Amino acid sequence: MIRSWHLGDDRQSLVLASFDDRLPEAVYWGPALPTGENLETLSAAALADVTGGMVDRNAGLSLCPEASESFPGQTGLTARNASGTPLMPSFRFESEAASEHGLTLVFADNSLDLSLVFDLVLTPETSLLKLQTRLESANEITVDWLAAPVLPVPAHTGEMIEFSGRWCAEFLNHRLPFAPGSRVRDNRTGRTDHAHFPGLVVCNAGTSNTAGEAFAFHYGWSGGHKMVAEELADGRRQVQFGHATASLASGRHFVSAPLYATYSATGFNGAAVRFQRHVRDHVVQGARTPRPVHYNCWEAVYFKHDLDELKAIASQAADLGAERFVLDDGWFGRRDDDTSSLGDWVIDKRKYPDGLTPLIDHIKALGMEFGIWFEPEMVNEDSDLCRAHPDWVLGHADQIRGRQQLVLDMSRQEVRDYLYTHIADVLKNNDIGYIKWDHNRILPVVDARQAEGFYELVDRLRSDFPAVEIESCSSGGGRIDFGVLERTHRVWLSDSNDALERQRIQHDAALFLPASATGSHVGPRHCHTSGRTLDIRLRAWTAAQRHMGFEMDPRELTEAEAETLRNVTSWWKANRDWMMQADILRLDSADPAVIAEQQLAGDGSRFVAFAALTRPSDQILPRPLRLTGLDPQGRYRLSLVNRDEAPRLSRGAPLLKHQDLEASGQYLMSHGLTLPWRFPETVWVVEGERL
């Protein structure tokens, strides 16, 4: 007997089949199937043969591959009973419940009093699958591994793209062959981490940003995670995501984080746009519009807080166009450096004898919103909190410190209550509209309860202070995932304000993140994290590609630099309403020295293209830059926004250098734009509108 189900739209189809009431398998995932496809026939056709050297029936590559089936690869569940004996459930169909866009399938092993539930949803607006596994037990058990619903990828996909990184170099992608055996990434840092973004893209060898097939995954979880991409000896392939090894506890109810997945027939951009739209429209809740221009004072003053100096800096930031002033680390306890006071969330009366009110009043009078920095999950040994409650520290006493700090045990209700009380007190007594929530070290142990405790605290604060926006920061991009974005309004992509590094990081992060939820700031002339000295035009236009802000000392700017920053900020404000709702399309540049993208309005009426020359090109003249996503028959008018930045060595007369261009979408996508010659470390900005 075959039971079959279909989740699909006009872009993709996922077909599941249960054979003889065993756990369901994804027998098809790919381009949308035509209406009327016989699912039972399709399911039967997907059954593979058996030959010599094999067991008599292929173990199902189900949504949770079972050890009891003698599955020859990574199983989807590893569990033990109270005495430590491994459990080997054999689940059978119990029930199903369908909604307009989703499906819940329940399977049980009654001999072990276990139920396995799959919650499967396809969001129609974004064509993104959201898949989750739940395990229910009548008895106390220990779960060592529970995968989100497991999906196969077809044999014709020859490559995978996975992500690594480090501080100030997030979202490094690696394109690898999908080879026999297992590719395992086990992130045991206790947070999403710079080195382990929980994403994967499986593709063909020829897949590019604009063409080819891609199967893309993201595990929406802010704790440690594990990813397995495996090719079995029989040629079948599976992708598993779940919580990190040893991160689950004993209990009776277990649930994976959501696995988000999608199939694209139009290259990486097809998948990227679905992730971007889903984050913007379905994950992030209640983000302020229009998105305000940030000013963060960290790289201007660090821990040296002087009220008059901060007022002067705020006035200059407002003159440059800032709309939200963020007071970073150093306002609480006796926080003169990073060795003390984390956990003591009371205003430092030495620096602010009258509290924060005088500074906030000044900032509000300038027309800006006031924001403030917290790092709630951390504690310094030199703090009143640690002296009073050393037992609240996570891990053993002689653990290695990280940035002079320890981690609070967020699984403890009294810890969460303490943090809520002190953060809420600051919010209640001050006119604060924004929190930068930091997290500056890995955890000493991997424990899902740590991330769950963080979620509970943020949810409580969001419920009681709904007007306060929150940004997730973790030494930059150390906690970026859809789980944290469900509770915050944007992420701080990287601590690097080096615009060249930012170009690459922003480009690769756009596979998953929209502009509206990605913070990007104009850093100082001399970058504090790379040592490079970069032109204000490169720094400003790079920040203008995402949610824009500043993070330099405005007093260092020359008048010419200040005027450039004002102009770019004014341009961003004039365009932010549509840009923050636009799709980021990564462009396939014919010049590897060029990082280029196109932000296309949802209705296709307008776009802006950014082309950054990050180093000298191998050829002397710019290669044409082909656009994407346009109507081939449509007519477009294009203008070079910053044509006045053309250097004197650009001696020719390319049309865009002197006047607007009108051309068809077909021409722009097939031949592309001929841009003027320019120096390295510069950005051309091209606006386009459909006529």
mmCIF file of C-alpha atoms in Angstrom, residues 349-621:
data_model
loop_
_atom_site.group_PDB
_atom_site.id
_atom_site.type_symbol
_atom_site.label_atom_id
_atom_site.label_comp_id
_atom_site.label_asym_id
_atom_site.label_seq_id
_atom_site.Cartn_x
_atom_site.Cartn_y
_atom_site.Cartn_z
ATOM 1 C CA LYS A 349 26.983 57.425 37.973
ATOM 2 C CA ARG A 350 30.621 58.432 37.506
ATOM 3 C CA LYS A 351 30.028 58.930 33.779
ATOM 4 C CA TYR A 352 26.337 59.810 33.962
ATOM 5 C CA PRO A 353 25.690 61.494 37.345
ATOM 6 C CA ASP A 354 22.209 62.542 36.195
ATOM 7 C CA GLY A 355 21.527 59.260 34.434
ATOM 8 C CA LEU A 356 21.099 58.939 30.691
ATOM 9 C CA THR A 357 18.354 61.565 30.504
ATOM 10 C CA PRO A 358 20.590 64.535 29.556
ATOM 11 C CA LEU A 359 22.108 62.593 26.658
ATOM 12 C CA ILE A 360 18.763 61.170 25.548
ATOM 13 C CA ASP A 361 17.106 64.596 25.683
ATOM 14 C CA HIS A 362 19.862 66.029 23.492
ATOM 15 C CA ILE A 363 19.529 63.196 20.995
ATOM 16 C CA LYS A 364 15.736 63.448 20.879
ATOM 17 C CA ALA A 365 16.024 67.220 20.327
ATOM 18 C CA LEU A 366 18.164 66.445 17.275
ATOM 19 C CA GLY A 367 15.326 64.321 15.894
ATOM 20 C CA MET A 368 17.063 61.006 16.550
ATOM 21 C CA GLU A 369 15.959 57.882 18.384
ATOM 22 C CA PHE A 370 18.131 56.596 21.227
ATOM 23 C CA GLY A 371 19.483 53.052 21.358
ATOM 24 C CA ILE A 372 21.667 51.236 23.860
ATOM 25 C CA TRP A 373 24.029 48.229 24.048
ATOM 26 C CA PHE A 374 23.570 45.163 26.265
ATOM 27 C CA GLU A 375 25.372 41.840 26.534
ATOM 28 C CA PRO A 376 22.938 40.042 28.847
ATOM 29 C CA GLU A 377 24.211 36.457 28.595
ATOM 30 C CA MET A 378 27.728 37.323 29.766
ATOM 31 C CA VAL A 379 29.356 38.196 33.090
ATOM 32 C CA ASN A 380 32.763 39.396 34.255
ATOM 33 C CA GLU A 381 34.325 37.891 37.356
ATOM 34 C CA ASP A 382 34.935 41.469 38.447
ATOM 35 C CA SER A 383 31.243 42.271 38.815
ATOM 36 C CA ASP A 384 28.773 42.525 41.653
ATOM 37 C CA LEU A 385 26.667 39.850 39.964
ATOM 38 C CA CYS A 386 29.446 37.267 39.797
ATOM 39 C CA ARG A 387 30.535 37.954 43.363
ATOM 40 C CA ALA A 388 26.952 37.466 44.574
ATOM 41 C CA HIS A 389 26.083 34.465 42.382
ATOM 42 C CA PRO A 390 29.171 32.542 41.222
ATOM 43 C CA ASP A 391 26.916 29.502 40.832
ATOM 44 C CA TRP A 392 25.122 31.230 37.949
ATOM 45 C CA VAL A 393 28.166 30.793 35.702
ATOM 46 C CA LEU A 394 27.916 28.152 32.973
ATOM 47 C CA GLY A 395 30.685 25.550 32.978
ATOM 48 C CA HIS A 396 33.465 24.666 35.377
ATOM 49 C CA ALA A 397 35.392 27.218 37.413
ATOM 50 C CA ASP A 398 38.796 26.886 35.721
ATOM 51 C CA GLN A 399 37.505 27.174 32.149
ATOM 52 C CA ILE A 400 39.343 29.349 29.628
ATOM 53 C CA ARG A 401 38.000 32.887 29.641
ATOM 54 C CA GLY A 402 36.835 34.573 26.470
ATOM 55 C CA ARG A 403 37.281 38.337 26.109
ATOM 56 C CA GLN A 404 37.781 38.450 29.890
ATOM 57 C CA GLN A 405 34.296 37.076 30.459
ATOM 58 C CA LEU A 406 32.222 34.065 31.461
ATOM 59 C CA VAL A 407 28.764 32.921 30.388
ATOM 60 C CA LEU A 408 25.612 32.961 32.493
ATOM 61 C CA ASP A 409 23.564 29.760 32.677
ATOM 62 C CA MET A 410 20.485 30.810 30.709
ATOM 63 C CA SER A 411 18.662 27.574 31.545
ATOM 64 C CA ARG A 412 18.112 28.894 35.090
ATOM 65 C CA GLN A 413 14.894 30.810 35.653
ATOM 66 C CA GLU A 414 16.496 33.004 38.319
ATOM 67 C CA VAL A 415 19.162 34.120 35.837
ATOM 68 C CA ARG A 416 16.559 35.057 33.249
ATOM 69 C CA ASP A 417 14.462 36.847 35.885
ATOM 70 C CA TYR A 418 17.478 38.852 37.057
ATOM 71 C CA LEU A 419 18.337 39.900 33.512
ATOM 72 C CA TYR A 420 14.747 40.754 32.654
ATOM 73 C CA THR A 421 14.369 42.901 35.779
ATOM 74 C CA HIS A 422 17.531 44.912 35.146
ATOM 75 C CA ILE A 423 17.034 45.362 31.400
ATOM 76 C CA ALA A 424 13.371 46.257 31.888
ATOM 77 C CA ASP A 425 14.331 48.806 34.539
ATOM 78 C CA VAL A 426 16.640 50.592 32.088
ATOM 79 C CA LEU A 427 13.957 50.526 29.386
ATOM 80 C CA LYS A 428 11.167 51.716 31.691
ATOM 81 C CA ASN A 429 13.129 54.657 33.054
ATOM 82 C CA ASN A 430 14.604 55.916 29.793
ATOM 83 C CA ASP A 431 13.242 56.772 26.354
ATOM 84 C CA ILE A 432 14.924 53.920 24.497
ATOM 85 C CA GLY A 433 13.778 52.614 21.129
ATOM 86 C CA TYR A 434 16.505 50.144 20.279
ATOM 87 C CA ILE A 435 18.809 47.519 21.819
ATOM 88 C CA LYS A 436 22.036 46.246 20.333
ATOM 89 C CA TRP A 437 22.182 42.764 21.906
ATOM 90 C CA ASP A 438 25.727 41.406 21.885
ATOM 91 C CA HIS A 439 27.241 37.977 22.606
ATOM 92 C CA ASN A 440 31.028 38.039 22.518
ATOM 93 C CA ARG A 441 32.286 34.523 23.176
ATOM 94 C CA ILE A 442 31.615 30.872 22.449
ATOM 95 C CA LEU A 443 30.049 28.727 25.174
ATOM 96 C CA PRO A 444 32.066 26.399 27.422
ATOM 97 C CA VAL A 445 29.483 23.628 26.888
ATOM 98 C CA VAL A 446 26.967 22.856 24.170
ATOM 99 C CA ASP A 447 23.456 22.875 25.615
ATOM 100 C CA ALA A 448 20.214 23.563 23.772
ATOM 101 C CA ARG A 449 18.766 25.001 26.976
ATOM 102 C CA GLN A 450 21.143 27.952 26.631
ATOM 103 C CA ALA A 451 19.615 29.042 23.324
ATOM 104 C CA GLU A 452 16.121 28.256 24.604
ATOM 105 C CA GLY A 453 16.742 30.456 27.654
ATOM 106 C CA PHE A 454 17.958 33.265 25.418
ATOM 107 C CA TYR A 455 14.798 32.916 23.300
ATOM 108 C CA GLU A 456 12.576 33.018 26.396
ATOM 109 C CA LEU A 457 14.224 36.193 27.696
ATOM 110 C CA VAL A 458 14.035 38.021 24.372
ATOM 111 C CA ASP A 459 10.425 36.923 23.836
ATOM 112 C CA ARG A 460 9.499 38.258 27.269
ATOM 113 C CA LEU A 461 11.145 41.617 26.602
ATOM 114 C CA ARG A 462 9.589 41.853 23.140
ATOM 115 C CA SER A 463 6.162 41.159 24.635
ATOM 116 C CA ASP A 464 6.495 43.827 27.322
ATOM 117 C CA PHE A 465 8.358 46.402 25.190
ATOM 118 C CA PRO A 466 6.951 45.919 21.676
ATOM 119 C CA ALA A 467 8.148 49.337 20.472
ATOM 120 C CA VAL A 468 11.810 48.534 21.186
ATOM 121 C CA GLU A 469 13.749 47.169 18.228
ATOM 122 C CA ILE A 470 16.554 44.658 18.819
ATOM 123 C CA GLU A 471 19.651 43.959 16.752
ATOM 124 C CA SER A 472 21.461 40.641 17.089
ATOM 125 C CA CYS A 473 25.232 41.002 17.331
ATOM 126 C CA SER A 474 27.725 38.341 18.362
ATOM 127 C CA SER A 475 31.199 39.755 17.804
ATOM 128 C CA GLY A 476 29.654 40.689 14.491
ATOM 129 C CA GLY A 477 28.065 37.761 12.658
ATOM 130 C CA GLY A 478 28.404 35.044 15.299
ATOM 131 C CA ARG A 479 24.632 34.643 15.806
ATOM 132 C CA ILE A 480 22.859 34.992 12.478
ATOM 133 C CA ASP A 481 20.010 32.607 11.739
ATOM 134 C CA PHE A 482 16.245 32.656 11.263
ATOM 135 C CA GLY A 483 15.692 31.625 14.897
ATOM 136 C CA VAL A 484 17.237 34.820 16.230
ATOM 137 C CA LEU A 485 15.627 36.878 13.458
ATOM 138 C CA GLU A 486 12.178 35.727 14.618
ATOM 139 C CA ARG A 487 12.921 37.713 17.778
ATOM 140 C CA THR A 488 15.003 40.620 16.491
ATOM 141 C CA HIS A 489 14.797 43.156 13.697
ATOM 142 C CA ARG A 490 18.188 42.990 12.069
ATOM 143 C CA VAL A 491 21.624 41.419 12.431
ATOM 144 C CA TRP A 492 25.032 43.022 12.682
ATOM 145 C CA LEU A 493 26.658 41.183 9.809
ATOM 146 C CA SER A 494 30.282 41.629 10.822
ATOM 147 C CA ASP A 495 32.519 43.605 13.150
ATOM 148 C CA SER A 496 34.537 44.458 10.051
ATOM 149 C CA ASN A 497 33.827 47.972 8.821
ATOM 150 C CA ASP A 498 36.418 47.486 6.078
ATOM 151 C CA ALA A 499 34.337 48.210 2.985
ATOM 152 C CA LEU A 500 36.294 45.772 0.793
ATOM 153 C CA GLU A 501 35.690 42.948 3.255
ATOM 154 C CA ARG A 502 32.081 44.061 3.604
ATOM 155 C CA GLN A 503 31.519 43.862 -0.152
ATOM 156 C CA ARG A 504 32.362 40.157 -0.124
ATOM 157 C CA ILE A 505 30.546 39.383 3.138
ATOM 158 C CA GLN A 506 27.372 41.214 2.078
ATOM 159 C CA HIS A 507 27.443 39.546 -1.345
ATOM 160 C CA ASP A 508 27.599 36.019 0.068
ATOM 161 C CA ALA A 509 25.186 36.689 2.948
ATOM 162 C CA ALA A 510 22.609 37.804 0.359
ATOM 163 C CA LEU A 511 22.049 34.124 -0.410
ATOM 164 C CA PHE A 512 19.908 34.179 2.745
ATOM 165 C CA LEU A 513 19.487 37.721 4.116
ATOM 166 C CA PRO A 514 17.516 40.743 2.845
ATOM 167 C CA ALA A 515 18.896 44.272 2.912
ATOM 168 C CA SER A 516 16.315 45.401 5.471
ATOM 169 C CA ALA A 517 17.651 43.015 8.133
ATOM 170 C CA THR A 518 21.361 43.461 7.413
ATOM 171 C CA GLY A 519 23.187 46.273 9.190
ATOM 172 C CA SER A 520 26.049 47.961 7.314
ATOM 173 C CA HIS A 521 27.920 51.014 8.573
ATOM 174 C CA VAL A 522 30.363 53.544 7.179
ATOM 175 C CA GLY A 523 33.517 52.873 9.154
ATOM 176 C CA PRO A 524 36.497 55.106 9.891
ATOM 177 C CA ARG A 525 38.956 56.200 7.214
ATOM 178 C CA HIS A 526 41.615 53.978 8.782
ATOM 179 C CA CYS A 527 39.821 50.687 9.471
ATOM 180 C CA HIS A 528 40.254 49.482 13.055
ATOM 181 C CA THR A 529 39.991 45.785 12.149
ATOM 182 C CA SER A 530 42.066 45.543 8.948
ATOM 183 C CA GLY A 531 44.421 48.517 9.072
ATOM 184 C CA ARG A 532 43.428 49.582 5.563
ATOM 185 C CA THR A 533 42.777 53.191 4.617
ATOM 186 C CA LEU A 534 39.756 53.481 2.329
ATOM 187 C CA ASP A 535 38.064 56.315 0.482
ATOM 188 C CA ILE A 536 34.807 57.692 1.902
ATOM 189 C CA ARG A 537 33.018 57.012 -1.392
ATOM 190 C CA LEU A 538 33.736 53.282 -1.220
ATOM 191 C CA ARG A 539 32.759 53.182 2.449
ATOM 192 C CA ALA A 540 29.539 55.131 1.949
ATOM 193 C CA TRP A 541 28.284 53.296 -1.142
ATOM 194 C CA THR A 542 29.046 49.924 0.467
ATOM 195 C CA ALA A 543 26.937 50.794 3.518
ATOM 196 C CA ALA A 544 24.187 52.121 1.237
ATOM 197 C CA GLN A 545 23.684 48.607 -0.144
ATOM 198 C CA ARG A 546 22.084 47.430 3.124
ATOM 199 C CA HIS A 547 20.455 48.983 6.234
ATOM 200 C CA MET A 548 22.729 52.003 6.386
ATOM 201 C CA GLY A 549 24.556 53.565 9.305
ATOM 202 C CA PHE A 550 27.794 55.216 10.440
ATOM 203 C CA GLU A 551 30.341 53.983 12.974
ATOM 204 C CA MET A 552 33.270 56.361 12.718
ATOM 205 C CA ASP A 553 34.226 59.423 14.704
ATOM 206 C CA PRO A 554 32.520 62.152 12.657
ATOM 207 C CA ARG A 555 35.123 64.621 13.895
ATOM 208 C CA GLU A 556 37.726 62.910 11.679
ATOM 209 C CA LEU A 557 35.878 63.787 8.469
ATOM 210 C CA THR A 558 37.091 66.527 6.182
ATOM 211 C CA GLU A 559 34.377 68.811 4.862
ATOM 212 C CA ALA A 560 34.622 67.097 1.475
ATOM 213 C CA GLU A 561 34.200 63.681 3.116
ATOM 214 C CA ALA A 562 31.281 64.935 5.199
ATOM 215 C CA GLU A 563 29.593 66.311 2.091
ATOM 216 C CA THR A 564 30.036 62.997 0.273
ATOM 217 C CA LEU A 565 28.525 61.132 3.217
ATOM 218 C CA ARG A 566 25.584 63.548 3.405
ATOM 219 C CA ASN A 567 24.921 63.089 -0.302
ATOM 220 C CA VAL A 568 25.053 59.290 -0.218
ATOM 221 C CA THR A 569 22.889 59.218 2.910
ATOM 222 C CA SER A 570 20.342 61.514 1.256
ATOM 223 C CA TRP A 571 20.324 59.236 -1.791
ATOM 224 C CA TRP A 572 19.761 56.198 0.455
ATOM 225 C CA LYS A 573 16.903 57.897 2.301
ATOM 226 C CA ALA A 574 15.262 58.840 -0.994
ATOM 227 C CA ASN A 575 15.396 55.209 -2.148
ATOM 228 C CA ARG A 576 15.122 53.175 1.058
ATOM 229 C CA ASP A 577 11.374 52.628 0.935
ATOM 230 C CA TRP A 578 11.650 50.495 -2.185
ATOM 231 C CA MET A 579 15.230 49.226 -1.678
ATOM 232 C CA MET A 580 14.432 47.716 1.716
ATOM 233 C CA GLN A 581 11.663 45.732 -0.026
ATOM 234 C CA ALA A 582 13.751 44.845 -3.085
ATOM 235 C CA ASP A 583 15.238 41.510 -4.121
ATOM 236 C CA ILE A 584 19.037 41.341 -4.020
ATOM 237 C CA LEU A 585 20.188 39.628 -7.207
ATOM 238 C CA ARG A 586 23.844 38.658 -7.283
ATOM 239 C CA LEU A 587 25.335 39.327 -10.720
ATOM 240 C CA ASP A 588 27.671 36.949 -12.545
ATOM 241 C CA SER A 589 30.555 39.284 -13.267
ATOM 242 C CA ALA A 590 32.887 38.397 -16.140
ATOM 243 C CA ASP A 591 35.667 40.063 -14.142
ATOM 244 C CA PRO A 592 36.583 38.238 -10.909
ATOM 245 C CA ALA A 593 37.824 41.555 -9.493
ATOM 246 C CA VAL A 594 34.261 42.927 -9.603
ATOM 247 C CA ILE A 595 31.619 42.154 -6.975
ATOM 248 C CA ALA A 596 28.266 43.216 -8.366
ATOM 249 C CA GLU A 597 24.623 43.014 -7.403
ATOM 250 C CA GLN A 598 21.309 44.368 -8.575
ATOM 251 C CA GLN A 599 18.496 45.349 -6.222
ATOM 252 C CA LEU A 600 15.222 44.928 -8.109
ATOM 253 C CA ALA A 601 11.889 46.320 -6.934
ATOM 254 C CA GLY A 602 9.216 43.702 -6.352
ATOM 255 C CA ASP A 603 7.074 45.018 -9.218
ATOM 256 C CA GLY A 604 10.064 45.227 -11.561
ATOM 257 C CA SER A 605 9.576 48.965 -12.097
ATOM 258 C CA ARG A 606 13.039 50.029 -10.975
ATOM 259 C CA PHE A 607 16.416 48.769 -9.881
ATOM 260 C CA VAL A 608 19.839 49.863 -8.748
ATOM 261 C CA ALA A 609 23.058 48.038 -9.611
ATOM 262 C CA PHE A 610 26.262 48.275 -7.577
ATOM 263 C CA ALA A 611 29.564 47.209 -9.158
ATOM 264 C CA ALA A 612 32.604 47.301 -6.857
ATOM 265 C CA LEU A 613 36.114 46.914 -8.280
ATOM 266 C CA THR A 614 37.871 45.312 -5.323
ATOM 267 C CA ARG A 615 41.343 45.045 -6.897
ATOM 268 C CA PRO A 616 43.024 45.810 -10.250
ATOM 269 C CA SER A 617 41.488 43.891 -13.143
ATOM 270 C CA ASP A 618 43.581 41.602 -15.312
ATOM 271 C CA GLN A 619 42.335 43.387 -18.442
ATOM 272 C CA ILE A 620 42.776 47.105 -19.036
ATOM 273 C CA LEU A 621 39.137 47.964 -19.821
#
